[in-house]
Amino acid sequence: MTTLPALLLPPSPGRGITLIAALLAGLSMMPAAHADIAPVSPAQCADMKARKVITAANPVPCARLSRVSFDYTDFDGATRQGAVVVLDAVAPQVESLFGELLLRSFPLAGARALEEFDGDDQRSMAANNSSAFNGRPMTGGGGWSKHAYGAAIDINPLQNPYVSQAGSSAQEVLPPKGSSYLQRTPAQAGMAEEVVSVFYDHGFLVWGGQWKQPIDYQHFEIGSRGFIVRLASLPRAQARAEFERYVAAYRRCAHPGGPGAPGAQAAATSDRDDDAAEDTTLRDQCAARLRK
C-alpha cells in the first residue's frame, strides 16, 4: 500500500515558518489517502470469468491485469474507496492519476468492479460507475474495445455521456439520463473537461469528448490499438518502462517550464498568476503529436 506524498515545503524565515507549521499541523490531522496496486488474483479472475467480465478469447489475459484501488471524493464531498482494473503496464500511472483527482477534489459517483454489473456496460453507465477493464466489443459494434486491453478509463458516465449520431433524429445518448448533460458549458461538477489535462499527464492522450462521431465524453484511452497491443506483448517491466517514456515525452512537450527545463527555476521564483487559464492549445497539440 502507498499513501499520497506529503506536501513538501521549503524552509523560509519569519511568517513563512509559522505558515508551514500550521499547514503541517493540519495535514497531520488528515487521514492518509489509500492507494494500492495488486495483480488480479486467481479468485478475482475466476469471478470475472463467471460474471462475463473476461473470457478466454479476450486479447489480454488476467495475468497481465492489475487492480488499482484508491480513495476518491464523491459528490457529497465524502471520501470513498474504489478500484479499477487496468493493463499492468499503465497501473502506476493510473494510481497517480486517481491520486491527483483526489487532491483536486474532483468528484466521482462510484468506482465499482464490473463483476457487480455482470460485465454489462450499460448497467454500469446507468449506475454512473467509473471503470476501466471490461472484456467487451466496442460500443456500437466492431472489434475489441480498448477497455478489453485495460487501456481505457470511463469516468462519471452520467455527467459525461456517450452520444452517437449527434444532432440527428437517430441520436442516442448513453446512459439516457445523460441527456441532461449534453450542454457542456458552463462546466458542472464531475464533467471530464475539468480533468483532461490530468489524464493526459498520465499517458491517456485520447479523450472521446474530442471525437466527431461518436462523441464519448466519459472515455479516455492511451493511444492506438497498435501501441496497446505492443505494450501487451512486451514483458511487464519492459511495457511499463515504455509507457513511462511515453508519459515523460508528453510532459516535456506540454510543460516546457517544468522541472529540469531551461529557465524552470527562474519561472518558479518569478511573479505569476496562479489562476491563469491553462494553455489547452499546447496541451492538445502535444497529445496529438505524441500519441502512438
Coordinates of N, CA and C in Angstrom, one line a residue, residues 45 48-49 51-62 65 85-86 113-115 117-121 131-139 142-152 154 225:
C45 N -10.0 -13.4 -10.9 CA -10.1 -13.8 -12.3 C -11.2 -14.7 -12.5
M48 N -14.4 -12.8 -12.4 CA -14.5 -12.0 -13.6 C -15.0 -12.9 -14.8
K49 N -14.5 -14.2 -14.8 CA -15.0 -15.1 -15.9 C -16.4 -15.5 -15.6
R51 N -18.7 -13.8 -14.1 CA -19.6 -12.7 -14.3 C -19.5 -12.1 -15.7
K52 N -18.8 -12.7 -16.6 CA -18.8 -12.3 -18.0 C -18.0 -11.0 -18.2
V53 N -17.1 -10.7 -17.3 CA -16.2 -9.5 -17.5 C -15.0 -9.9 -18.4
I54 N -14.6 -11.1 -18.4 CA -13.5 -11.6 -19.3 C -13.8 -13.0 -19.7
T55 N -13.3 -13.3 -20.9 CA -13.5 -14.7 -21.5 C -12.1 -15.2 -22.0
A56 N -12.1 -16.4 -22.3 CA -10.8 -17.0 -22.8 C -10.4 -16.3 -24.1
A57 N -11.3 -15.7 -24.9 CA -11.0 -15.0 -26.1 C -10.4 -13.6 -26.0
N58 N -10.5 -13.1 -24.7 CA -10.0 -11.7 -24.5 C -8.6 -11.5 -25.0
P59 N -8.3 -10.4 -25.6 CA -6.9 -10.1 -26.1 C -5.9 -10.0 -25.0
V60 N -6.2 -9.8 -23.8 CA -5.3 -9.7 -22.7 C -5.8 -10.6 -21.6
P61 N -4.9 -11.5 -21.1 CA -5.3 -12.4 -20.0 C -5.3 -11.8 -18.6
C62 N -5.9 -12.4 -17.7 CA -5.8 -11.9 -16.3 C -4.4 -11.7 -15.8
L65 N -3.2 -8.2 -16.0 CA -4.1 -7.1 -15.4 C -3.7 -6.9 -14.0
V85 N -9.6 -2.0 -12.8 CA -8.6 -3.0 -13.3 C -8.1 -2.5 -14.6
V86 N -6.8 -2.5 -14.8 CA -6.1 -2.0 -15.9 C -4.9 -2.9 -16.4
A113 N -16.4 -2.7 -9.2 CA -16.0 -3.7 -10.1 C -17.1 -4.0 -11.1
L114 N -16.7 -4.3 -12.3 CA -17.6 -4.6 -13.4 C -18.3 -5.9 -13.1
E115 N -17.8 -6.8 -12.2 CA -18.4 -8.0 -11.8 C -19.8 -7.7 -11.2
F117 N -21.9 -5.8 -12.2 CA -22.8 -5.5 -13.3 C -22.8 -6.6 -14.3
D118 N -22.2 -7.8 -14.0 CA -22.1 -8.9 -14.9 C -21.5 -8.5 -16.3
G119 N -20.5 -7.5 -16.2 CA -19.9 -7.1 -17.4 C -20.8 -6.2 -18.3
D120 N -21.9 -5.9 -17.9 CA -22.9 -5.1 -18.7 C -22.5 -3.6 -18.7
D121 N -22.0 -3.1 -19.8 CA -21.5 -1.7 -19.8 C -22.7 -0.8 -19.6
S131 N -15.1 3.2 -14.5 CA -14.5 1.9 -14.7 C -13.4 1.9 -15.7
A132 N -12.7 0.7 -15.9 CA -11.7 0.6 -16.9 C -11.8 -0.7 -17.6
F133 N -11.2 -1.8 -17.1 CA -11.2 -3.0 -17.9 C -12.6 -3.6 -18.0
N134 N -13.0 -4.1 -19.2 CA -14.2 -4.8 -19.5 C -14.0 -5.5 -20.8
G135 N -14.0 -6.9 -20.8 CA -13.7 -7.6 -22.0 C -14.9 -7.6 -22.9
R136 N -15.1 -6.5 -23.6 CA -16.3 -6.4 -24.4 C -15.9 -5.8 -25.8
P137 N -16.8 -5.9 -26.8 CA -16.5 -5.2 -28.0 C -16.8 -3.7 -27.9
M138 N -16.4 -2.9 -28.9 CA -16.6 -1.5 -28.9 C -18.1 -1.2 -28.9
T139 N -18.5 -0.2 -28.2 CA -19.9 0.3 -28.2 C -20.3 0.6 -29.7
G142 N -18.2 -3.9 -33.8 CA -16.9 -3.9 -34.3 C -16.0 -4.8 -33.5
G143 N -14.7 -4.4 -33.5 CA -13.7 -5.2 -32.8 C -13.7 -5.0 -31.3
W144 N -12.6 -5.5 -30.6 CA -12.5 -5.4 -29.2 C -12.4 -3.9 -28.8
S145 N -13.1 -3.6 -27.8 CA -12.9 -2.2 -27.2 C -11.5 -2.1 -26.5
K146 N -11.0 -1.0 -26.4 CA -9.7 -0.8 -25.8 C -9.9 -1.0 -24.3
H147 N -11.1 -1.1 -23.8 CA -11.3 -1.5 -22.4 C -10.9 -2.9 -22.2
A148 N -11.0 -3.7 -23.3 CA -10.7 -5.2 -23.2 C -9.2 -5.4 -23.0
Y149 N -8.4 -4.3 -23.2 CA -7.0 -4.4 -23.0 C -6.6 -3.8 -21.7
G150 N -7.6 -3.2 -21.0 CA -7.3 -2.4 -19.8 C -6.5 -1.1 -20.0
A151 N -6.8 -0.5 -21.2 CA -6.0 0.7 -21.6 C -6.9 1.8 -21.8
A152 N -8.1 1.8 -21.2 CA -9.1 2.9 -21.3 C -9.8 3.0 -20.0
D154 N -13.3 5.1 -18.2 CA -14.5 5.9 -18.3 C -14.8 6.5 -17.0
R225 N -4.5 1.2 -31.2 CA -4.6 -0.2 -30.9 C -3.2 -0.9 -31.1

